[in-house]
XYZ file of C-alpha atoms in Angstrom:
560
model
C 57.427 -4.844 -16.225
C 57.315 -1.292 -17.647
C 55.555 -2.682 -20.728
C 52.864 -4.174 -18.493
C 52.369 -0.862 -16.721
C 52.080 0.980 -20.029
C 49.628 -1.505 -21.517
C 47.507 -1.380 -18.335
C 46.586 2.265 -18.692
C 46.653 2.250 -22.438
C 43.857 -0.281 -22.420
C 41.983 1.645 -19.763
C 42.116 4.931 -21.704
C 41.973 3.610 -25.238
C 39.750 6.012 -27.256
C 37.884 3.390 -29.248
C 34.558 4.262 -30.824
C 32.408 2.130 -28.517
C 34.223 3.168 -25.349
C 34.432 6.876 -26.194
C 30.661 7.112 -26.347
C 30.356 6.146 -22.690
C 31.070 8.242 -19.626
C 33.103 6.094 -17.267
C 34.315 6.393 -13.705
C 37.270 4.417 -12.460
C 36.737 3.485 -8.807
C 40.221 2.848 -7.449
C 40.869 0.980 -4.226
C 43.300 3.067 -2.161
C 42.755 1.275 1.122
C 45.681 0.191 3.259
C 45.893 -3.210 1.573
C 46.902 -1.546 -1.718
C 50.445 -1.404 -0.340
C 50.444 -5.118 -1.034
C 52.597 -6.168 -3.957
C 52.166 -7.907 -7.264
C 55.447 -9.326 -8.581
C 57.423 -7.162 -6.193
C 55.729 -3.849 -6.896
C 53.073 -2.199 -4.756
C 49.701 -2.254 -6.411
C 49.207 1.470 -5.894
C 52.580 2.115 -7.516
C 51.549 0.155 -10.604
C 48.524 2.375 -11.009
C 50.539 5.590 -10.554
C 53.208 4.653 -13.063
C 50.792 3.456 -15.731
C 48.726 6.629 -15.475
C 51.827 8.767 -16.009
C 52.863 6.709 -19.042
C 49.552 6.959 -20.813
C 48.142 10.395 -20.070
C 50.037 11.900 -22.996
C 48.181 9.616 -25.451
C 44.714 10.217 -24.037
C 42.119 11.300 -26.619
C 40.276 14.425 -25.555
C 37.131 13.064 -27.192
C 36.735 10.781 -24.177
C 35.688 11.697 -20.672
C 36.761 9.961 -17.513
C 36.300 10.418 -13.776
C 38.156 9.094 -10.771
C 36.847 8.033 -7.363
C 39.115 6.699 -4.652
C 38.471 5.375 -1.180
C 40.527 4.734 1.932
C 43.326 7.166 1.034
C 42.865 9.952 3.585
C 41.933 8.495 6.962
C 42.330 5.214 8.779
C 39.219 3.384 9.965
C 36.786 5.835 8.328
C 34.041 4.316 6.168
C 33.150 7.768 4.894
C 36.586 8.224 3.367
C 35.334 8.259 -0.231
C 36.346 11.063 -2.557
C 35.306 12.124 -6.005
C 38.888 12.923 -6.900
C 38.017 14.000 -10.450
C 34.460 14.298 -11.794
C 33.692 13.001 -15.272
C 35.150 15.541 -17.695
C 37.521 15.887 -20.659
C 40.899 14.704 -19.477
C 43.495 17.140 -18.137
C 46.632 14.925 -18.103
C 48.559 16.936 -15.550
C 45.615 17.179 -13.196
C 44.865 13.462 -13.494
C 48.513 12.502 -12.866
C 48.750 14.684 -9.780
C 45.474 13.268 -8.472
C 46.524 9.630 -8.815
C 50.016 10.226 -7.411
C 48.467 11.958 -4.426
C 46.671 8.808 -3.306
C 48.267 7.379 -0.154
C 46.567 4.124 0.924
C 45.522 4.194 4.588
C 42.047 3.056 5.470
C 39.046 0.798 4.989
C 37.228 -0.612 1.947
C 33.747 0.932 1.506
C 33.097 -0.856 -1.775
C 29.309 -0.486 -1.835
C 29.125 3.204 -0.986
C 31.865 4.021 -3.507
C 30.037 2.295 -6.335
C 26.830 4.100 -5.419
C 28.563 7.485 -5.396
C 30.079 6.700 -8.792
C 26.629 5.812 -10.153
C 25.189 9.062 -8.838
C 28.026 11.043 -10.402
C 27.128 9.433 -13.722
C 23.429 10.301 -13.286
C 22.636 6.608 -13.561
C 18.890 7.106 -13.110
C 18.556 8.938 -16.425
C 21.706 8.061 -18.378
C 23.875 5.132 -19.340
C 26.512 4.671 -16.620
C 29.627 2.489 -16.593
C 31.896 1.916 -13.607
C 35.212 0.058 -13.617
C 36.088 -1.086 -10.119
C 39.649 -2.093 -9.310
C 39.920 -3.609 -5.817
C 42.033 -6.047 -3.869
C 39.608 -6.909 -1.069
C 36.126 -7.216 0.355
C 33.655 -4.719 1.789
C 34.702 -3.663 5.311
C 32.009 -1.068 6.045
C 28.877 -3.131 6.659
C 26.896 -2.705 3.454
C 26.039 -5.597 1.162
C 27.732 -5.089 -2.230
C 25.419 -7.582 -3.934
C 22.296 -5.749 -2.802
C 23.691 -2.338 -3.683
C 24.692 -3.538 -7.157
C 21.201 -4.977 -7.743
C 19.551 -1.735 -6.671
C 21.742 0.325 -8.993
C 21.008 -1.996 -11.893
C 17.264 -2.147 -11.253
C 16.751 1.576 -10.689
C 19.272 2.789 -13.226
C 18.581 3.387 -16.879
C 21.569 1.283 -18.002
C 24.073 0.751 -15.194
C 27.019 -1.628 -15.534
C 29.916 -2.343 -13.205
C 32.977 -4.157 -14.587
C 35.202 -5.480 -11.834
C 38.890 -6.416 -11.703
C 40.247 -8.089 -8.584
C 43.916 -7.547 -7.652
C 45.452 -10.458 -5.814
C 42.197 -11.270 -3.951
C 42.879 -14.291 -1.744
C 39.801 -14.495 0.527
C 36.817 -16.318 -0.939
C 34.386 -13.898 0.721
C 36.040 -10.940 -0.990
C 36.162 -12.760 -4.304
C 32.449 -13.622 -4.041
C 31.518 -10.007 -3.352
C 33.426 -8.697 -6.363
C 31.949 -11.366 -8.608
C 28.479 -10.525 -7.332
C 28.833 -6.828 -8.176
C 29.632 -7.681 -11.778
C 27.010 -10.425 -12.078
C 24.184 -8.300 -10.639
C 24.834 -5.450 -13.087
C 25.578 -7.503 -16.187
C 29.262 -6.562 -16.097
C 32.419 -8.597 -16.472
C 34.645 -9.904 -13.689
C 38.309 -10.832 -13.996
C 40.787 -11.902 -11.368
C 44.502 -11.098 -11.524
C 47.114 -12.712 -9.303
C 50.092 -10.997 -11.008
C 50.966 -8.304 -13.523
C 50.531 -10.501 -16.609
C 47.067 -11.657 -15.475
C 46.195 -8.072 -14.680
C 47.032 -7.072 -18.245
C 44.816 -9.823 -19.633
C 41.995 -8.923 -17.248
C 42.023 -5.310 -18.384
C 42.135 -6.261 -22.037
C 39.016 -8.352 -21.512
C 37.364 -5.641 -19.424
C 37.820 -3.023 -22.135
C 36.497 -5.452 -24.711
C 33.417 -5.894 -22.537
C 32.971 -2.124 -22.261
C 33.178 -1.670 -26.033
C 31.164 -4.759 -26.944
C 27.518 -4.510 -27.991
C 25.083 -5.596 -25.274
C 24.316 -9.266 -24.840
C 21.151 -10.186 -26.772
C 19.318 -11.179 -23.597
C 20.605 -8.370 -21.345
C 17.608 -6.818 -19.551
C 16.708 -3.346 -20.759
C 15.027 -0.562 -18.793
C 11.389 0.120 -19.602
C 10.064 3.371 -18.101
C 6.276 3.594 -17.926
C 4.319 6.757 -17.251
C 0.557 7.176 -17.225
C -1.453 10.211 -18.293
C -5.152 10.978 -18.342
C -4.804 12.355 -21.887
C -1.936 12.659 -24.346
C -1.219 16.275 -23.374
C -1.808 15.881 -19.616
C 0.876 15.809 -16.939
C 2.165 12.500 -15.614
C -0.061 10.932 -12.984
C 1.442 10.952 -9.509
C 0.774 7.253 -9.155
C -1.369 4.426 -10.427
C -2.585 1.309 -8.684
C -0.969 -1.379 -10.845
C 1.250 -1.673 -13.894
C 1.572 -5.212 -15.237
C 3.805 -6.636 -17.957
C 2.650 -9.633 -20.023
C 4.877 -11.475 -22.505
C 3.508 -11.952 -26.019
C 4.013 -15.606 -26.870
C 5.678 -16.845 -30.034
C 5.837 -20.172 -31.849
C 2.675 -22.255 -31.783
C 1.089 -19.793 -29.341
C 2.077 -16.751 -31.401
C 0.335 -13.488 -30.511
C -1.248 -14.929 -27.375
C -0.664 -13.335 -23.991
C 1.112 -15.191 -21.209
C 0.903 -14.753 -17.475
C 2.229 -11.447 -16.095
C 5.972 -11.589 -15.507
C 6.216 -8.232 -13.752
C 3.776 -6.134 -11.771
C 4.321 -3.134 -9.570
C 2.348 -0.607 -7.641
C 2.767 2.545 -9.686
C 4.738 5.179 -7.797
C 4.956 8.914 -8.308
C 5.955 9.735 -11.892
C 7.410 6.845 -13.857
C 7.583 3.155 -12.979
C 10.605 1.172 -14.157
C 11.024 -2.432 -15.198
C 14.001 -4.488 -16.344
C 12.978 -6.713 -19.257
C 14.861 -8.926 -21.676
C 14.313 -8.053 -25.354
C 11.015 -9.282 -26.730
C 7.366 -8.408 -27.342
C 5.177 -7.414 -24.406
C 1.791 -6.058 -23.459
C 1.793 -3.319 -20.805
C -1.341 -2.962 -18.711
C -2.116 -0.002 -16.435
C -4.923 -0.418 -13.897
C -6.631 1.803 -11.366
C -10.181 1.715 -10.082
C -12.397 1.205 -13.140
C -9.677 2.031 -15.681
C -7.669 -0.663 -17.483
C -5.592 0.261 -20.545
C -3.205 -2.010 -22.466
C -0.458 -1.142 -24.927
C 1.914 -3.411 -26.912
C 5.649 -2.738 -27.007
C 8.769 -4.307 -28.490
C 12.001 -4.214 -26.471
C 15.169 -4.356 -28.580
C 18.652 -5.280 -27.287
C 20.442 -2.340 -25.713
C 17.615 0.155 -26.245
C 16.004 1.609 -23.155
C 12.363 2.472 -23.744
C 9.975 5.028 -22.353
C 6.243 4.549 -22.803
C 3.299 6.822 -22.068
C 0.035 4.992 -21.411
C -2.941 7.220 -22.160
C -5.830 6.319 -19.884
C -8.535 8.476 -21.491
C -9.890 8.886 -17.979
C -11.002 11.467 -15.430
C -10.622 12.097 -11.711
C -13.889 12.023 -9.769
C -14.168 13.097 -6.154
C -17.469 12.411 -4.376
C -18.336 14.268 -1.192
C -21.372 13.585 0.984
C -23.033 16.705 2.404
C -25.912 17.043 4.846
C -26.919 20.364 3.264
C -25.696 22.345 0.252
C -22.344 24.073 0.904
C -22.042 22.191 4.209
C -19.124 20.220 5.561
C -18.531 16.600 4.523
C -20.479 14.078 6.590
C -19.641 10.435 7.153
C -21.655 7.951 5.141
C -21.589 4.212 4.736
C -20.873 4.152 1.010
C -19.902 6.346 -1.907
C -20.630 4.503 -5.153
C -20.315 4.869 -8.918
C -22.667 2.989 -11.278
C -22.716 2.476 -15.021
C -25.963 3.868 -16.395
C -26.785 0.550 -18.052
C -26.267 -1.484 -14.855
C -27.562 0.159 -11.729
C -27.953 -3.086 -9.811
C -24.222 -3.454 -9.170
C -21.799 -0.637 -8.496
C -18.814 -0.157 -10.781
C -16.804 1.344 -7.921
C -17.456 1.866 -4.239
C -15.597 3.202 -1.248
C -16.318 3.390 2.455
C -17.347 6.945 3.232
C -16.249 7.313 6.847
C -14.569 10.628 6.021
C -17.394 11.782 3.794
C -15.272 11.828 0.625
C -13.660 9.399 -1.825
C -11.579 9.688 -4.996
C -12.057 7.555 -8.109
C -10.424 7.230 -11.510
C -12.991 6.430 -14.186
C -13.031 6.199 -17.987
C -14.548 9.202 -19.705
C -18.338 8.835 -19.881
C -21.618 9.118 -17.963
C -22.240 7.596 -14.535
C -24.738 7.504 -11.693
C -23.036 8.515 -8.451
C -24.476 7.918 -4.988
C -23.846 8.625 -1.321
C -25.766 6.569 1.234
C -26.041 6.162 4.958
C -28.670 3.922 6.435
C -31.971 4.764 4.785
C -30.814 8.049 3.276
C -29.279 8.265 -0.186
C -28.455 11.032 -2.642
C -27.671 10.295 -6.277
C -27.069 12.150 -9.488
C -25.926 11.539 -13.064
C -22.542 13.034 -13.996
C -20.677 13.286 -17.298
C -16.879 13.292 -17.344
C -14.488 14.148 -20.171
C -10.996 12.683 -20.483
C -8.546 14.680 -18.402
C -11.261 16.314 -16.317
C -11.227 16.572 -12.528
C -14.729 16.769 -11.081
C -15.542 17.433 -7.426
C -19.157 16.379 -6.926
C -21.117 17.103 -3.776
C -24.059 14.806 -3.017
C -26.581 16.459 -0.704
C -28.345 14.049 1.643
C -30.617 16.746 3.138
C -30.427 14.824 6.379
C -29.939 15.037 10.107
C -28.834 12.695 12.856
C -30.955 11.019 15.521
C -29.155 9.614 18.558
C -31.444 7.232 20.457
C -31.060 5.576 23.825
C -33.459 3.965 26.300
C -33.671 4.053 30.113
C -35.761 2.036 32.543
C -36.747 5.155 34.494
C -36.061 8.901 34.228
C -32.458 9.691 35.170
C -31.336 6.093 34.767
C -28.434 4.735 32.745
C -28.992 3.511 29.178
C -30.369 -0.015 29.087
C -30.001 -2.673 26.428
C -33.141 -3.100 24.345
C -33.949 -5.645 21.685
C -34.975 -3.306 18.863
C -35.190 0.302 17.839
C -37.775 0.980 15.104
C -38.047 4.137 12.998
C -41.342 5.010 11.298
C -41.823 7.981 8.978
C -45.088 9.874 9.353
C -46.888 10.193 6.011
C -48.996 13.225 4.979
C -52.167 11.236 5.651
C -50.982 10.349 9.168
C -49.998 6.786 8.323
C -46.744 5.310 9.584
C -44.162 3.795 7.217
C -41.424 1.694 8.725
C -38.084 3.053 7.570
C -35.661 0.837 9.429
C -35.015 -1.184 12.541
C -31.766 -2.069 14.255
C -30.755 -4.194 17.196
C -30.488 -1.987 20.245
C -27.148 -1.772 22.005
C -26.410 -0.891 25.600
C -25.590 2.721 24.785
C -26.678 5.114 22.053
C -27.744 4.065 18.572
C -27.336 6.592 15.771
C -29.570 7.008 12.727
C -29.111 9.265 9.714
C -32.546 10.293 8.442
C -33.952 12.618 5.836
C -35.673 15.743 7.085
C -39.242 15.179 8.319
C -41.324 13.758 11.154
C -40.724 10.293 12.557
C -41.757 7.965 15.348
C -38.950 6.220 17.177
C -39.873 3.095 19.124
C -37.878 0.989 21.569
C -38.771 -2.648 22.298
C -37.374 -4.275 25.429
C -35.586 -7.578 25.427
C -38.225 -10.278 25.203
C -40.616 -7.817 23.575
C -42.522 -7.207 26.822
C -42.342 -3.376 26.866
C -42.671 -0.850 24.020
C -42.192 2.905 24.180
C -42.356 5.443 21.354
C -41.865 9.175 20.827
C -42.307 11.553 17.895
C -39.239 13.428 16.612
C -38.619 15.987 13.859
C -35.381 15.706 11.878
C -33.789 18.992 10.808
C -31.102 19.155 8.108
C -27.514 19.201 9.375
C -28.641 18.910 13.000
C -28.335 16.186 15.627
C -31.156 15.261 17.981
C -30.649 13.258 21.168
C -33.719 11.228 22.072
C -33.916 9.248 25.307
C -36.901 6.903 25.518
C -38.230 6.268 29.011
C -39.294 2.626 29.059
C -40.933 3.050 32.519
C -40.144 -0.565 33.356
C -38.510 -2.726 35.953
C -37.173 -6.256 36.176
C -38.824 -9.189 37.891
C -36.651 -12.134 38.839
C -38.736 -15.304 39.326
C -37.819 -18.385 41.280
C -39.995 -21.529 41.392
C -39.840 -23.575 44.622
C -41.368 -26.768 45.840
C -40.986 -27.891 49.425
C -38.410 -25.159 49.924
C -36.235 -26.239 46.989
C -35.833 -24.591 43.623
C -37.505 -26.698 40.974
C -37.702 -26.665 37.192
C -40.979 -25.915 35.459
C -42.253 -26.072 31.903
C -42.898 -22.351 31.506
C -42.787 -18.995 33.210
C -45.353 -16.391 32.121
C -45.771 -12.641 32.499
C -49.249 -11.112 31.967
C -50.953 -7.799 32.360
C -53.619 -7.246 35.011
C -57.039 -6.804 33.391
C -59.878 -4.515 34.469
C -61.134 -7.114 36.952
C -57.670 -7.341 38.557
C -57.285 -10.789 37.080
C -54.743 -12.317 34.710
C -54.932 -10.351 31.456
C -53.123 -10.449 28.072
C -49.748 -12.135 27.919
C -46.653 -9.942 27.913
C -44.035 -12.663 27.619
C -42.982 -16.241 28.378
C -39.778 -18.145 29.068
C -38.724 -21.784 29.372
C -38.403 -22.727 33.026
C -36.128 -25.775 33.030
C -33.649 -24.103 35.401
C -36.363 -23.007 37.803
C -35.564 -19.304 37.320
C -36.365 -16.582 34.794
C -36.500 -12.791 34.503
C -38.665 -10.336 32.556
C -38.641 -6.638 31.773
C -42.159 -5.515 32.697
C -44.026 -2.206 32.684
C -44.182 -0.419 36.016
C -47.291 -1.250 38.047
C -49.054 -4.453 39.002
C -48.550 -7.447 36.721
C -49.126 -11.181 36.990
C -46.409 -13.801 36.792
C -46.995 -17.545 36.596
C -45.201 -20.867 36.663
C -46.516 -23.915 34.792
C -45.293 -27.078 36.579
C -44.089 -30.053 34.667
C -46.802 -32.590 34.010
C -50.540 -32.102 34.535
C -50.367 -29.448 37.248
C -52.072 -26.037 36.958
C -50.221 -22.770 36.392
C -49.584 -20.997 39.666
C -50.159 -17.213 39.455
C -48.826 -14.454 41.622
C -49.434 -10.692 41.413
C -46.288 -8.578 41.611
C -45.728 -4.828 41.850
C -43.095 -3.593 39.396
C -41.182 -0.397 40.165
C -39.546 1.480 37.265
C -35.783 1.192 37.352
C -35.728 -1.492 40.054
C -35.396 -5.266 40.237
C -38.050 -7.225 42.110
C -37.182 -10.789 43.214
C -40.249 -13.085 43.481
C -40.762 -16.717 44.474
C -43.668 -18.855 43.283
C -44.452 -21.786 45.562
C -45.599 -24.897 43.774
C -47.924 -27.427 45.470
């Protein structure tokens, strides 16, 4: 048995060329179950004795660390200790440390492996962990998930696992998963002889060259120019395989794609030829790369691009104003924007290839544009001055009334010769409608629902100012009901007409289908005529009605 103990640590500490080049941490299970025995000897005792036997032969060219868990407190999942950090071996110190382990507590497998990885600086360096455990995770984490995260985020992380007398299938599966998800080896030992063989194989795995198809870390950073700092993030980084065989040098479908985070973006790729593509806004740059077995790669993708920030301003040196769109156009294609962003905050950021562009801010009928030239690596903050103001329009039926829904608001710009040029029209809501207009004189017109009443006012727009304009429609509502023999009856049409100079039926204001026997009109205040055209050959029946601004007038037309 003493030979087995000696061989156990000898294999663990053997200063071979491949193994010596790797910093390694032994994660030793010191939970309460380590008092269990293998061939009559406690598992923790085997470890203590073998360490003492072999420390004297340890090569000081090699560095080793020790992490233990479950040896200080019962029932405490935080009982994980970096007993010895990775360093040149001090035999006396290492012996005292291992002999001081007194199994007591739980089995926080996942957290222990993660702490070991962090001690080995696994993000930036090769990191190897040898885990020796006799049981499953008892602290709630998922060892498989943790192992995958360490492998995926690490530069070259591997966990080799040896199971001591593991009898539960759940525990066995967890230990196997840790090794499988990091590309490490797993061996199970039910007794001392099997333990020896497991460790022999484990050390061979540690020293062996990487498997030809073992995924390798590819770190991708993006820069505006070769001498610029790393970009804080990029929209997409995609990896395409370069095909071989009959389709040699053709590009396949992307096998990996990630949103680029701050700094570098990492991928795990099997050896082979690839095309890396970085994309953001209008910039797309590709770069070929060859991944070789066991060689982590770092790649800088040079975008030859510039940062462009567009800001919409009402006046020079003013505050940003909300616009509908901020756009970037190629000079040779101004019919379709290269890039565009909603401008609700008045500003937008773009990444564009070095070159010349037409940039534009627009809201409604107002637009400001300018040609800009950008050099690679440049950051340009460009203000686009709209020289505009805001017109807030609402309509009321009578002075002091609440806003009323209208059918249309029209805006006409007054020309130097006094002519009117329609600028825009929008459907009128029930509240206030806002327009952004260039400085100057305008006519604003409101048209009632049904088009029966129109009202207009003249306004002057001042830069960076807001004008509230309430249009008094001076109108009321007439509600018409057609009756025959005391009963409501459908008609062909209802009409609303002005009163002419002879107090007779004048020009038509509006009409409505009368199949239901009722209708309503918005009409100007004052006397108007309403009529009902019966179905069939009958004559239209007319009735004068007095309309009061802001009020509703119910009226009944009696049919013969």
